[in-house]
Structure formats: structure tokens, C-alpha cells
Amino acid sequence: MSGAMRWVRIALLLAAIATGIVTLRRLHHQLYLKDALNPVCSIPYGSTDFVNGNETCYKTSIHGVTKGCLELHDLGQPDNVSILASFEKNHARGFSLIDLPTSDVMPIMRSIKASEVVTLYDLSGFGMAVQRSIQRELNEMGRSNWIAIASGTQCRATARTKSQGRTMGKLELVHIDFSRNATLRTLLNKPGAIRPTLQFRLATSPIFRRLDEAFGTGNVEAAHEFLVLKHTLNVWAPVVDVVTSDPLAMMSAESLCDGQAKECKINSGCDLRSSVLRSQVVCRAADATNNKWFWKRKMTFGQAFVFDSRRTPHSSVPIGKGVRRSVEVRVLILKPKDEFEYHGSWLPRKMIKQRRYGREYRPCWTIPMLQGAREVVKALHYDEVRIDSAFGDDTQLLERALRMLARERFPGQCA
């Protein structure tokens, strides 16, 4: 009899636990569903459980976060300015909320929203639309020698299916996209997910070609000799009517505590060979209340966050219910170093000196550039690749990529 009673007690205890979990989940969602402007939310900070290898790696897992409840402050109305102007206006805080440019970006956004499957072509189109918009903005600001390069375009969803193509899952971990010390030289020359696209788009930029012909050698990997990385920004936008689940939360860069961000590679398996570019995981500080968190309540389609990829902690946060889909692109803003800056028709002394002594200039392509061209070919011919498996063979893609590089006046491989 005592054994039976013990099992009854265990069953009652399990039922109570299950009821408690359901209640907590309901309370968890109620803050969002009651239209709270500034809800208290569980923030998924990283733990200090790093795996050491050739480089420090952070293994993402269900046990890899340390949660703390903090208030999210609503951002209110979006800035009524363009992407880069809003980014620079809010540079100290590290992020801003905007309405996406209607003419440049919204047509491809509507196309992605209407598509069940997000393709490489869609992501490339979104990245290029944002790049064109920022480049036009730079020209209007009088920065005609500055260059905007879009790379690292992604689509994420809180609930993924096999038919969603290039869609990734959410990242529920407070992190910063790039290393704080990321430079143009490291991004161009160290292995990373954005290097092929960055090298190809930079090398084929008309502005870069003009500057490279004046100051460079024809090898894009030496661009850091006359260009500097001014800004690294991320444009993140939902592709649902209203965000009701797992909204993106932003932490003010000014409120980040010393030593709170740990440089590492973020990877589910800590395979350092295939890990992404170096990032930063943000762990919980001794006094986490110093961190100031923000969100946009019920963020709508057409709105976007613009934030600093080297300075701004961010994460999806587990409140609300439903499915959230989003796209994002990282944009690098490059400018000539001061000694290479020029305006109008006159040339600086260093440029005159280089021309006078017959500096050799030979445009050439690199292996990462070839990989970037291959991705462009694959995106442009997505339907052919999908229908004809033979076309998707690497040999054919690389042959077309080489022809594309030749048309762009890169006749041979760099020595």
C-alpha cells in the first residue's frame, strides 16, 4: 500500500509540475499579449563555458545561456531619416529604428514576404538593394569616394521547415556580430563566411576600381593599404505583418560593462574549421541591471533595426507566440585613408608620385573572389540549378564564374 501511495504522490507531483510549467508559459506570453510597452523579459546571456582549441569557441546549446530578467524599453516611432543617417545619429547608443526606403528596398522585401521558399537570389537581391540605397546616400552626403558593400545576408525563422530553402533558425543568445577589433584587412584576408562576397563585390565596385587604379595593384586583398573600415552595420527587418513572437532586442552599447563581451567563434559543434567569423558572446555582468535593453513592440513589416556589428549586443528574446521570419544584411562602409582622399579633378601628391614612377597595376582575381562570383552565378540562375542538377555541378558554375570575372576585366589569378 505504501508503494502505491508513493506512486500516487509522484504522479501528483508530476501533474503539479506540468501545471506550473503551463502557467509559467501563459504568464510568459501574457506580457506581450497585454500590449505591455516595457515588459520584463528573460535575457539569454552567454555562460562562461568556453571550449578552448586553436581559437576560443563558444558552443551554443540549451545549457549555454545564463538567463536574467530585465525590462525591455519600447523605442516608439521610427527615425524619419535614411539608413546611414539614422545609424550615425544614434552611433553612441549603437542602434536605431527606421522605416526601410520605399523605392530601393521595399520591392524585394515584398517579394521575400510573399515567397514560401527564400532563395539565394532573394537574399542577394535584398543585400544589393540595401547596398544601393546606402551608396546613393553616401553620394548625397558628398562622400562620393566612400564605398558600401553588403555581405552576410541571412534569413531566419523561429519555426523552420524543410521547404524553407536558405532560412536559418533564430539565435537566442546575446552576442555581437563581429570582433570589436575587426578591420578591413582581417575581413578581406582571414577565412570567414563573408570573405568571398566581400572580395567580389568590392573588386567589382566602380568606385573601388577607380581608387585601386590610382593607388593599388589590382589585387583586392591589398585594399586595406588605401581604404579603411569606417562603419560595420547590420540592417535587420521582419518579413511578417507584425512581430508577435521572439522579437529582436537590442542592448545599448554604452551600457555594456567592461569584460562582459568575450571574443570567440559561435558554433553549435565548435568545429573550428567550419566556424563562422569571430564574434563576441555577451555574458551576464555582476550587476546586469546596468545593461539597458530596448525593443519595438509589435514591430511591423517595413520597419528595420540598424545596428553596429562591432559594438551592439543583441538577441532574440523568448516572449510571445507565433512564427517570426526576418532578413538581415551586414554592410561595410569603407573610405579612403586621409592621405589618399581626393576631390574633383586634382590628385594628391602620393598618387602623382606613384604614377610618375610607373607603379605596376595588374587586375587579377583571388580564390575567394572566384567563390563569390560562383555564388552570384548560382543566384542569377537559381531556377536552372534547381531544375537541372547537372547545371548545379561545381565545374559548370566555376566556368561561368571565370567568364564573369573576365568580363569584369580580371583576366587571370593573382600571383
mmCIF file of C-alpha atoms in Angstrom:
data_model
loop_
_atom_site.group_PDB
_atom_site.id
_atom_site.type_symbol
_atom_site.label_atom_id
_atom_site.label_comp_id
_atom_site.label_asym_id
_atom_site.label_seq_id
_atom_site.Cartn_x
_atom_site.Cartn_y
_atom_site.Cartn_z
ATOM 1 C CA MET A 1 0.000 0.000 0.000
ATOM 2 C CA SER A 2 2.843 2.360 0.846
ATOM 3 C CA GLY A 3 4.348 1.652 -2.587
ATOM 4 C CA ALA A 4 1.069 2.535 -4.298
ATOM 5 C CA MET A 5 0.785 5.728 -2.272
ATOM 6 C CA ARG A 6 4.328 6.660 -3.236
ATOM 7 C CA TRP A 7 3.465 6.311 -6.927
ATOM 8 C CA VAL A 8 0.310 8.370 -6.403
ATOM 9 C CA ARG A 9 2.367 11.122 -4.772
ATOM 10 C CA ILE A 10 4.870 11.026 -7.620
ATOM 11 C CA ALA A 11 2.041 11.276 -10.155
ATOM 12 C CA LEU A 12 0.512 14.227 -8.278
ATOM 13 C CA LEU A 13 3.912 15.929 -8.090
ATOM 14 C CA LEU A 14 4.481 15.490 -11.836
ATOM 15 C CA ALA A 15 0.996 16.844 -12.543
ATOM 16 C CA ALA A 16 1.712 19.876 -10.357
ATOM 17 C CA ILE A 17 4.999 20.475 -12.150
ATOM 18 C CA ALA A 18 3.279 20.218 -15.543
ATOM 19 C CA THR A 19 0.573 22.643 -14.404
ATOM 20 C CA GLY A 20 3.241 25.025 -13.156
ATOM 21 C CA ILE A 21 5.083 24.902 -16.479
ATOM 22 C CA VAL A 22 1.877 25.642 -18.396
ATOM 23 C CA THR A 23 1.087 28.514 -16.026
ATOM 24 C CA LEU A 24 4.576 29.963 -16.397
ATOM 25 C CA ARG A 25 4.310 29.749 -20.180
ATOM 26 C CA ARG A 26 0.974 31.535 -20.092
ATOM 27 C CA LEU A 27 2.388 34.246 -17.849
ATOM 28 C CA HIS A 28 5.417 34.358 -20.129
ATOM 29 C CA HIS A 29 3.213 35.195 -23.116
ATOM 30 C CA GLN A 30 0.774 37.479 -21.283
ATOM 31 C CA LEU A 31 3.236 40.348 -21.003
ATOM 32 C CA TYR A 32 3.337 40.524 -24.775
ATOM 33 C CA LEU A 33 -0.325 39.837 -25.408
ATOM 34 C CA LYS A 34 -1.452 42.549 -22.980
ATOM 35 C CA ASP A 35 0.370 45.141 -25.098
ATOM 36 C CA ALA A 36 2.917 45.953 -22.407
ATOM 37 C CA LEU A 37 5.172 48.711 -23.698
ATOM 38 C CA ASN A 38 8.041 47.801 -21.387
ATOM 39 C CA PRO A 39 7.743 44.104 -20.465
ATOM 40 C CA VAL A 40 10.063 42.262 -18.097
ATOM 41 C CA CYS A 41 11.761 39.563 -20.141
ATOM 42 C CA SER A 42 14.250 36.724 -19.736
ATOM 43 C CA ILE A 43 17.526 37.769 -21.425
ATOM 44 C CA PRO A 44 19.617 34.815 -22.753
ATOM 45 C CA TYR A 45 23.121 35.923 -21.763
ATOM 46 C CA GLY A 46 26.013 33.626 -22.600
ATOM 47 C CA SER A 47 27.629 31.483 -19.938
ATOM 48 C CA THR A 48 31.382 31.425 -19.357
ATOM 49 C CA ASP A 49 31.606 27.814 -20.568
ATOM 50 C CA PHE A 50 34.021 28.309 -23.463
ATOM 51 C CA VAL A 51 35.734 25.467 -25.286
ATOM 52 C CA ASN A 52 39.438 26.011 -25.915
ATOM 53 C CA GLY A 53 41.022 24.941 -29.162
ATOM 54 C CA ASN A 54 43.266 26.661 -31.661
ATOM 55 C CA GLU A 55 40.888 29.572 -31.142
ATOM 56 C CA THR A 56 38.350 30.170 -28.404
ATOM 57 C CA CYS A 57 34.952 28.809 -29.410
ATOM 58 C CA TYR A 58 31.545 29.217 -27.814
ATOM 59 C CA LYS A 59 29.343 26.149 -28.125
ATOM 60 C CA THR A 60 25.672 27.079 -28.478
ATOM 61 C CA SER A 61 23.325 24.681 -26.693
ATOM 62 C CA ILE A 62 20.311 24.695 -24.406
ATOM 63 C CA HIS A 63 22.704 24.789 -21.447
ATOM 64 C CA GLY A 64 24.858 27.545 -22.943
ATOM 65 C CA VAL A 65 22.963 30.558 -21.620
ATOM 66 C CA THR A 66 22.533 32.266 -18.271
ATOM 67 C CA LYS A 67 19.147 33.964 -18.120
ATOM 68 C CA GLY A 68 18.259 37.075 -16.179
ATOM 69 C CA CYS A 69 15.008 39.037 -16.182
ATOM 70 C CA LEU A 70 15.307 42.665 -17.265
ATOM 71 C CA GLU A 71 12.950 45.326 -18.583
ATOM 72 C CA LEU A 72 12.684 45.983 -22.319
ATOM 73 C CA HIS A 73 12.124 49.653 -23.205
ATOM 74 C CA ASP A 74 9.956 50.387 -26.232
ATOM 75 C CA LEU A 75 11.644 52.529 -28.896
ATOM 76 C CA GLY A 76 8.488 54.296 -30.026
ATOM 77 C CA GLN A 77 8.287 55.729 -33.538
ATOM 78 C CA PRO A 78 10.985 55.035 -36.167
ATOM 79 C CA ASP A 79 13.501 57.699 -37.165
ATOM 80 C CA ASN A 80 12.289 59.660 -40.176
ATOM 81 C CA VAL A 81 15.719 59.544 -41.842
ATOM 82 C CA SER A 82 17.620 57.197 -44.149
ATOM 83 C CA ILE A 83 19.649 54.136 -43.136
ATOM 84 C CA LEU A 84 23.126 55.624 -42.714
ATOM 85 C CA ALA A 85 21.911 58.971 -41.354
ATOM 86 C CA SER A 86 19.974 57.147 -38.626
ATOM 87 C CA PHE A 87 22.959 54.910 -37.843
ATOM 88 C CA GLU A 88 25.321 57.866 -37.422
ATOM 89 C CA LYS A 89 22.763 59.908 -35.480
ATOM 90 C CA ASN A 90 22.463 57.094 -32.905
ATOM 91 C CA HIS A 91 26.087 55.944 -33.027
ATOM 92 C CA ALA A 92 26.725 56.305 -29.275
ATOM 93 C CA ARG A 93 23.788 54.036 -28.421
ATOM 94 C CA GLY A 94 24.736 51.657 -31.217
ATOM 95 C CA PHE A 95 21.371 51.140 -32.940
ATOM 96 C CA SER A 96 18.276 52.810 -34.337
ATOM 97 C CA LEU A 97 14.788 52.011 -35.627
ATOM 98 C CA ILE A 98 13.861 53.141 -39.150
ATOM 99 C CA ASP A 99 11.329 52.747 -41.932
ATOM 100 C CA LEU A 100 13.005 50.997 -44.863
ATOM 101 C CA PRO A 101 13.472 53.031 -48.068
ATOM 102 C CA THR A 102 10.347 52.521 -50.141
ATOM 103 C CA SER A 103 11.898 52.728 -53.608
ATOM 104 C CA ASP A 104 15.117 50.751 -53.103
ATOM 105 C CA VAL A 105 14.391 48.058 -50.534
ATOM 106 C CA MET A 106 10.637 47.512 -50.157
ATOM 107 C CA PRO A 107 10.016 45.850 -53.578
ATOM 108 C CA ILE A 108 12.396 42.959 -52.772
ATOM 109 C CA MET A 109 11.046 42.831 -49.197
ATOM 110 C CA ARG A 110 7.511 42.322 -50.525
ATOM 111 C CA SER A 111 8.796 39.591 -52.840
ATOM 112 C CA ILE A 112 10.522 37.766 -49.953
ATOM 113 C CA LYS A 113 7.432 38.108 -47.753
ATOM 114 C CA ALA A 114 5.255 36.548 -50.461
ATOM 115 C CA SER A 115 7.654 33.623 -51.032
ATOM 116 C CA GLU A 116 7.315 30.345 -49.172
ATOM 117 C CA VAL A 117 10.912 29.479 -50.056
ATOM 118 C CA VAL A 118 13.638 32.104 -49.598
ATOM 119 C CA THR A 119 16.330 31.543 -52.219
ATOM 120 C CA LEU A 120 19.909 32.686 -52.670
ATOM 121 C CA TYR A 121 18.567 35.008 -55.391
ATOM 122 C CA ASP A 122 16.175 36.634 -52.883
ATOM 123 C CA LEU A 123 18.910 37.141 -50.284
ATOM 124 C CA SER A 124 21.320 38.530 -52.860
ATOM 125 C CA GLY A 125 18.616 40.906 -54.098
ATOM 126 C CA PHE A 126 17.911 42.174 -50.584
ATOM 127 C CA GLY A 127 21.604 42.736 -49.891
ATOM 128 C CA MET A 128 22.168 44.601 -53.146
ATOM 129 C CA ALA A 129 19.060 46.757 -52.598
ATOM 130 C CA VAL A 130 20.352 47.871 -49.193
ATOM 131 C CA GLN A 131 23.828 48.429 -50.661
ATOM 132 C CA ARG A 132 22.455 50.630 -53.474
ATOM 133 C CA SER A 133 20.369 52.645 -51.024
ATOM 134 C CA ILE A 134 23.338 53.370 -48.743
ATOM 135 C CA GLN A 135 25.651 54.100 -51.684
ATOM 136 C CA ARG A 136 23.165 56.653 -53.011
ATOM 137 C CA GLU A 137 23.008 58.161 -49.537
ATOM 138 C CA LEU A 138 26.816 58.427 -49.406
ATOM 139 C CA ASN A 139 26.824 60.260 -52.733
ATOM 140 C CA GLU A 140 24.155 62.679 -51.495
ATOM 141 C CA MET A 141 26.277 63.333 -48.384
ATOM 142 C CA GLY A 142 29.217 64.337 -50.577
ATOM 143 C CA ARG A 143 31.142 61.157 -49.791
ATOM 144 C CA SER A 144 31.497 60.016 -53.390
ATOM 145 C CA ASN A 145 34.740 58.115 -52.691
ATOM 146 C CA TRP A 146 33.191 56.063 -49.878
ATOM 147 C CA ILE A 147 32.006 52.527 -50.664
ATOM 148 C CA ALA A 148 29.100 50.476 -49.263
ATOM 149 C CA ILE A 149 29.499 46.692 -49.530
ATOM 150 C CA ALA A 150 26.704 44.297 -48.491
ATOM 151 C CA SER A 151 27.699 40.829 -47.323
ATOM 152 C CA GLY A 152 26.488 38.151 -44.952
ATOM 153 C CA THR A 153 22.788 38.255 -45.916
ATOM 154 C CA GLN A 154 20.626 35.825 -43.922
ATOM 155 C CA CYS A 155 17.011 34.795 -43.440
ATOM 156 C CA ARG A 156 15.871 33.439 -40.071
ATOM 157 C CA ALA A 157 12.643 31.902 -38.781
ATOM 158 C CA THR A 158 11.519 30.783 -35.325
ATOM 159 C CA ALA A 159 9.853 27.693 -36.802
ATOM 160 C CA ARG A 160 11.716 26.085 -39.689
ATOM 161 C CA THR A 161 10.555 23.527 -42.242
ATOM 162 C CA LYS A 162 12.494 21.536 -44.817
ATOM 163 C CA SER A 163 10.921 23.584 -47.626
ATOM 164 C CA GLN A 164 12.207 26.948 -46.423
ATOM 165 C CA GLY A 165 15.350 26.946 -48.538
ATOM 166 C CA ARG A 166 18.054 29.313 -47.261
ATOM 167 C CA THR A 167 16.268 30.010 -43.952
ATOM 168 C CA MET A 168 18.193 29.640 -40.678
ATOM 169 C CA GLY A 169 16.875 29.290 -37.128
ATOM 170 C CA LYS A 170 16.795 32.086 -34.570
ATOM 171 C CA LEU A 171 19.848 32.755 -32.379
ATOM 172 C CA GLU A 172 18.669 33.093 -28.787
ATOM 173 C CA LEU A 173 21.991 34.242 -27.347
ATOM 174 C CA VAL A 174 23.232 37.732 -26.522
ATOM 175 C CA HIS A 175 26.070 38.366 -28.963
ATOM 176 C CA ILE A 176 27.844 40.945 -31.130
ATOM 177 C CA ASP A 177 28.303 40.006 -34.790
ATOM 178 C CA PHE A 178 31.961 40.942 -35.316
ATOM 179 C CA SER A 179 35.073 41.223 -33.211
ATOM 180 C CA ARG A 180 35.392 44.754 -31.831
ATOM 181 C CA ASN A 181 38.837 44.945 -33.448
ATOM 182 C CA ALA A 182 37.679 43.785 -36.898
ATOM 183 C CA THR A 183 39.469 45.685 -39.669
ATOM 184 C CA LEU A 184 39.235 45.681 -43.443
ATOM 185 C CA ARG A 185 42.493 43.728 -43.596
ATOM 186 C CA THR A 186 41.214 40.920 -41.344
ATOM 187 C CA LEU A 187 37.836 40.712 -43.094
ATOM 188 C CA LEU A 188 39.477 40.565 -46.534
ATOM 189 C CA ASN A 189 42.213 38.087 -45.712
ATOM 190 C CA LYS A 190 41.098 35.802 -42.875
ATOM 191 C CA PRO A 191 38.767 32.857 -43.631
ATOM 192 C CA GLY A 192 35.169 33.682 -42.860
ATOM 193 C CA ALA A 193 31.665 33.408 -44.231
ATOM 194 C CA ILE A 194 31.615 36.939 -45.661
ATOM 195 C CA ARG A 195 35.061 36.969 -47.326
ATOM 196 C CA PRO A 196 34.051 35.657 -50.810
ATOM 197 C CA THR A 197 31.126 38.076 -51.176
ATOM 198 C CA LEU A 198 33.127 40.963 -49.716
ATOM 199 C CA GLN A 199 36.077 40.446 -52.058
ATOM 200 C CA PHE A 200 33.906 40.011 -55.168
ATOM 201 C CA ARG A 201 31.593 42.970 -54.538
ATOM 202 C CA LEU A 202 34.449 45.260 -53.531
ATOM 203 C CA ALA A 203 36.633 44.319 -56.508
ATOM 204 C CA THR A 204 33.763 44.932 -58.953
ATOM 205 C CA SER A 205 32.702 48.255 -57.398
ATOM 206 C CA PRO A 206 33.285 51.119 -59.897
ATOM 207 C CA ILE A 207 34.426 53.386 -57.055
ATOM 208 C CA PHE A 208 36.947 50.812 -55.857
ATOM 209 C CA ARG A 209 38.216 50.232 -59.400
ATOM 210 C CA ARG A 210 38.918 53.948 -59.765
ATOM 211 C CA LEU A 211 40.721 54.128 -56.413
ATOM 212 C CA ASP A 212 42.582 50.866 -56.991
ATOM 213 C CA GLU A 213 43.820 52.051 -60.371
ATOM 214 C CA ALA A 214 45.122 55.213 -58.714
ATOM 215 C CA PHE A 215 46.599 53.727 -55.540
ATOM 216 C CA GLY A 216 46.520 49.927 -55.675
ATOM 217 C CA THR A 217 47.999 46.978 -57.533
ATOM 218 C CA GLY A 218 44.897 45.262 -58.915
ATOM 219 C CA ASN A 219 44.687 42.728 -56.057
ATOM 220 C CA VAL A 220 41.635 43.328 -53.853
ATOM 221 C CA GLU A 221 43.355 41.687 -50.872
ATOM 222 C CA ALA A 222 45.622 44.760 -50.667
ATOM 223 C CA ALA A 223 42.690 47.204 -50.480
ATOM 224 C CA HIS A 224 43.485 47.923 -46.816
ATOM 225 C CA GLU A 225 46.595 49.806 -47.971
ATOM 226 C CA PHE A 226 44.464 52.746 -49.119
ATOM 227 C CA LEU A 227 40.992 52.051 -47.649
ATOM 228 C CA VAL A 228 39.842 51.912 -44.028
ATOM 229 C CA LEU A 229 36.759 50.289 -42.474
ATOM 230 C CA LYS A 230 34.665 53.205 -41.201
ATOM 231 C CA HIS A 231 31.396 51.504 -40.181
ATOM 232 C CA THR A 232 30.057 47.962 -39.842
ATOM 233 C CA LEU A 233 26.291 47.991 -39.700
ATOM 234 C CA ASN A 234 23.530 45.403 -39.761
ATOM 235 C CA VAL A 235 20.078 46.031 -41.244
ATOM 236 C CA TRP A 236 17.541 43.615 -39.680
ATOM 237 C CA ALA A 237 13.902 43.559 -40.815
ATOM 238 C CA PRO A 238 10.899 41.285 -40.174
ATOM 239 C CA VAL A 239 9.112 39.679 -43.116
ATOM 240 C CA VAL A 240 5.817 39.163 -41.292
ATOM 241 C CA ASP A 241 2.994 41.683 -40.930
ATOM 242 C CA VAL A 242 3.553 42.081 -37.172
ATOM 243 C CA VAL A 243 6.201 40.514 -34.932
ATOM 244 C CA THR A 244 4.286 38.648 -32.210
ATOM 245 C CA SER A 245 6.947 36.113 -31.245
ATOM 246 C CA ASP A 246 10.644 36.111 -30.312
ATOM 247 C CA PRO A 247 11.277 39.790 -31.079
ATOM 248 C CA LEU A 248 14.804 41.067 -31.534
ATOM 249 C CA ALA A 249 16.072 43.024 -28.531
ATOM 250 C CA MET A 250 18.958 45.495 -28.619
ATOM 251 C CA MET A 251 21.254 46.485 -25.773
ATOM 252 C CA SER A 252 22.702 49.974 -25.639
ATOM 253 C CA ALA A 253 26.410 49.751 -26.457
ATOM 254 C CA GLU A 254 27.001 52.460 -23.839
ATOM 255 C CA SER A 255 25.645 50.179 -21.093
ATOM 256 C CA LEU A 256 27.960 47.230 -21.856
ATOM 257 C CA CYS A 257 30.189 46.548 -18.839
ATOM 258 C CA ASP A 258 33.958 46.121 -19.113
ATOM 259 C CA GLY A 259 34.874 42.496 -19.787
ATOM 260 C CA GLN A 260 31.263 41.476 -20.385
ATOM 261 C CA ALA A 261 31.815 40.674 -24.085
ATOM 262 C CA LYS A 262 34.058 37.667 -24.804
ATOM 263 C CA GLU A 263 35.614 37.303 -28.256
ATOM 264 C CA CYS A 264 35.147 33.851 -29.760
ATOM 265 C CA LYS A 265 33.642 31.883 -32.601
ATOM 266 C CA ILE A 266 29.995 30.919 -32.142
ATOM 267 C CA ASN A 267 29.233 27.409 -33.387
ATOM 268 C CA SER A 268 26.852 24.605 -32.448
ATOM 269 C CA GLY A 269 29.585 21.977 -32.536
ATOM 270 C CA CYS A 270 32.719 24.071 -32.039
ATOM 271 C CA ASP A 271 34.213 22.731 -35.274
ATOM 272 C CA LEU A 272 36.818 25.442 -35.680
ATOM 273 C CA ARG A 273 37.401 24.577 -39.319
ATOM 274 C CA SER A 274 33.834 25.436 -40.307
ATOM 275 C CA SER A 275 33.130 28.064 -37.667
ATOM 276 C CA VAL A 276 31.893 31.467 -38.676
ATOM 277 C CA LEU A 277 33.764 34.738 -38.422
ATOM 278 C CA ARG A 278 34.997 35.801 -34.985
ATOM 279 C CA SER A 279 32.173 37.298 -32.930
ATOM 280 C CA GLN A 280 31.565 38.275 -29.307
ATOM 281 C CA VAL A 281 29.358 36.486 -26.778
ATOM 282 C CA VAL A 282 27.985 38.724 -24.031
ATOM 283 C CA CYS A 283 27.914 37.111 -20.594
ATOM 284 C CA ARG A 284 25.902 38.316 -17.632
ATOM 285 C CA ALA A 285 27.653 41.004 -15.605
ATOM 286 C CA ALA A 286 27.814 41.013 -11.808
ATOM 287 C CA ASP A 287 25.247 43.801 -11.878
ATOM 288 C CA ALA A 288 23.195 43.074 -15.006
ATOM 289 C CA THR A 289 20.847 45.963 -14.206
ATOM 290 C CA ASN A 290 23.486 48.257 -15.723
ATOM 291 C CA ASN A 291 22.553 46.825 -19.132
ATOM 292 C CA LYS A 292 19.818 48.813 -20.876
ATOM 293 C CA TRP A 293 17.645 46.775 -23.246
ATOM 294 C CA PHE A 294 15.293 48.024 -25.963
ATOM 295 C CA TRP A 295 12.776 46.596 -28.423
ATOM 296 C CA LYS A 296 9.976 47.689 -30.726
ATOM 297 C CA ARG A 297 6.603 46.461 -29.502
ATOM 298 C CA LYS A 298 4.714 44.778 -32.335
ATOM 299 C CA MET A 299 7.291 45.737 -34.922
ATOM 300 C CA THR A 300 5.671 45.846 -38.357
ATOM 301 C CA PHE A 301 6.650 44.927 -41.890
ATOM 302 C CA GLY A 302 8.641 47.766 -43.439
ATOM 303 C CA GLN A 303 10.407 48.718 -40.219
ATOM 304 C CA ALA A 304 14.022 47.753 -39.505
ATOM 305 C CA PHE A 305 16.733 47.882 -36.881
ATOM 306 C CA VAL A 306 20.082 49.333 -37.927
ATOM 307 C CA PHE A 307 22.879 48.488 -35.506
ATOM 308 C CA ASP A 308 26.652 48.436 -35.144
ATOM 309 C CA SER A 309 28.053 44.967 -35.927
ATOM 310 C CA ARG A 310 31.200 45.587 -33.838
ATOM 311 C CA ARG A 311 29.649 47.186 -30.751
ATOM 312 C CA THR A 312 25.973 46.377 -30.225
ATOM 313 C CA PRO A 313 24.784 43.322 -28.215
ATOM 314 C CA HIS A 314 21.508 41.837 -29.431
ATOM 315 C CA SER A 315 19.441 38.650 -29.258
ATOM 316 C CA SER A 316 16.016 37.263 -29.956
ATOM 317 C CA VAL A 317 14.098 37.061 -26.672
ATOM 318 C CA PRO A 318 11.598 34.319 -25.749
ATOM 319 C CA ILE A 319 8.299 36.152 -25.398
ATOM 320 C CA GLY A 320 5.078 35.993 -27.372
ATOM 321 C CA LYS A 321 3.827 33.244 -29.631
ATOM 322 C CA GLY A 322 3.587 32.622 -33.343
ATOM 323 C CA VAL A 323 6.173 32.461 -36.112
ATOM 324 C CA ARG A 324 8.685 35.204 -36.796
ATOM 325 C CA ARG A 325 10.590 35.469 -40.081
ATOM 326 C CA SER A 326 13.284 38.050 -40.686
ATOM 327 C CA VAL A 327 16.068 39.003 -43.075
ATOM 328 C CA GLU A 328 19.290 40.801 -42.284
ATOM 329 C CA VAL A 329 22.376 42.017 -44.079
ATOM 330 C CA ARG A 330 25.716 43.279 -42.829
ATOM 331 C CA VAL A 331 27.029 46.316 -44.664
ATOM 332 C CA LEU A 332 30.613 47.557 -44.543
ATOM 333 C CA ILE A 333 31.260 51.259 -45.123
ATOM 334 C CA LEU A 334 34.766 51.902 -46.466
ATOM 335 C CA LYS A 335 36.530 55.222 -47.003
ATOM 336 C CA PRO A 336 39.930 56.219 -48.391
ATOM 337 C CA LYS A 337 42.633 56.813 -45.807
ATOM 338 C CA ASP A 338 43.223 60.519 -45.264
ATOM 339 C CA GLU A 339 46.381 60.612 -47.381
ATOM 340 C CA PHE A 340 44.521 59.005 -50.308
ATOM 341 C CA GLU A 341 41.377 61.159 -50.171
ATOM 342 C CA TYR A 342 40.817 63.412 -53.166
ATOM 343 C CA HIS A 343 38.038 65.555 -54.586
ATOM 344 C CA GLY A 344 37.273 66.750 -58.078
ATOM 345 C CA SER A 345 39.959 66.580 -60.745
ATOM 346 C CA TRP A 346 43.092 67.217 -58.664
ATOM 347 C CA LEU A 347 45.222 64.345 -57.381
ATOM 348 C CA PRO A 348 47.168 64.103 -54.098
ATOM 349 C CA ARG A 349 50.962 64.049 -54.076
ATOM 350 C CA LYS A 350 51.179 60.347 -53.233
ATOM 351 C CA MET A 351 49.073 59.460 -56.284
ATOM 352 C CA ILE A 352 51.184 61.698 -58.558
ATOM 353 C CA LYS A 353 54.367 60.131 -57.181
ATOM 354 C CA GLN A 354 53.083 56.589 -57.768
ATOM 355 C CA ARG A 355 52.101 57.388 -61.353
ATOM 356 C CA ARG A 356 55.408 59.163 -62.002
ATOM 357 C CA TYR A 357 57.469 56.139 -61.021
ATOM 358 C CA GLY A 358 55.435 53.716 -63.113
ATOM 359 C CA ARG A 359 53.714 51.711 -60.383
ATOM 360 C CA GLU A 360 52.585 48.359 -61.799
ATOM 361 C CA TYR A 361 48.829 47.806 -61.863
ATOM 362 C CA ARG A 362 47.518 44.372 -62.889
ATOM 363 C CA PRO A 363 43.895 43.491 -62.087
ATOM 364 C CA CYS A 364 43.600 39.831 -61.053
ATOM 365 C CA TRP A 365 41.188 37.540 -59.242
ATOM 366 C CA THR A 366 41.641 35.634 -55.984
ATOM 367 C CA ILE A 367 40.173 32.286 -54.922
ATOM 368 C CA PRO A 368 37.665 33.983 -52.559
ATOM 369 C CA MET A 369 36.662 36.314 -55.431
ATOM 370 C CA LEU A 370 36.041 33.255 -57.607
ATOM 371 C CA GLN A 371 33.912 31.729 -54.846
ATOM 372 C CA GLY A 372 31.954 34.979 -54.593
ATOM 373 C CA ALA A 373 31.405 35.049 -58.369
ATOM 374 C CA ARG A 374 30.230 31.428 -58.207
ATOM 375 C CA GLU A 375 27.577 32.398 -55.639
ATOM 376 C CA VAL A 376 26.413 35.243 -57.896
ATOM 377 C CA VAL A 377 26.109 32.850 -60.860
ATOM 378 C CA LYS A 378 24.195 30.384 -58.698
ATOM 379 C CA ALA A 379 21.809 33.117 -57.532
ATOM 380 C CA LEU A 380 21.241 34.511 -61.041
ATOM 381 C CA HIS A 381 20.499 31.057 -62.443
ATOM 382 C CA TYR A 382 18.644 29.671 -59.427
ATOM 383 C CA ASP A 383 15.814 28.124 -61.462
ATOM 384 C CA GLU A 384 18.247 26.363 -63.818
ATOM 385 C CA VAL A 385 20.259 24.994 -60.881
ATOM 386 C CA ARG A 386 17.082 23.798 -59.167
ATOM 387 C CA ILE A 387 15.661 22.075 -62.266
ATOM 388 C CA ASP A 388 18.859 20.801 -63.893
ATOM 389 C CA SER A 389 21.142 19.091 -61.372
ATOM 390 C CA ALA A 390 23.905 18.962 -63.997
ATOM 391 C CA PHE A 391 23.937 22.762 -64.174
ATOM 392 C CA GLY A 392 24.481 22.887 -60.430
ATOM 393 C CA ASP A 393 27.714 20.952 -60.831
ATOM 394 C CA ASP A 394 30.655 22.935 -59.486
ATOM 395 C CA THR A 395 32.558 22.659 -62.758
ATOM 396 C CA GLN A 396 29.875 24.488 -64.757
ATOM 397 C CA LEU A 397 29.318 27.080 -62.042
ATOM 398 C CA LEU A 398 33.036 27.812 -61.803
ATOM 399 C CA GLU A 399 33.368 28.061 -65.589
ATOM 400 C CA ARG A 400 30.608 30.677 -65.673
ATOM 401 C CA ALA A 401 32.170 32.437 -62.688
ATOM 402 C CA LEU A 402 35.511 32.647 -64.518
ATOM 403 C CA ARG A 403 33.784 34.109 -67.582
ATOM 404 C CA MET A 404 32.065 36.652 -65.335
ATOM 405 C CA LEU A 405 35.421 37.681 -63.833
ATOM 406 C CA ALA A 406 36.904 38.009 -67.325
ATOM 407 C CA ARG A 407 34.019 40.315 -68.346
ATOM 408 C CA GLU A 408 34.773 42.390 -65.244
ATOM 409 C CA ARG A 409 38.371 42.736 -66.536
ATOM 410 C CA PHE A 410 40.069 40.274 -64.208
ATOM 411 C CA PRO A 411 41.907 38.128 -66.790
ATOM 412 C CA GLY A 412 43.952 35.883 -64.514
ATOM 413 C CA GLN A 413 44.574 34.682 -60.990
ATOM 414 C CA CYS A 414 46.673 36.804 -58.632
ATOM 415 C CA ALA A 415 50.192 35.508 -58.078
#
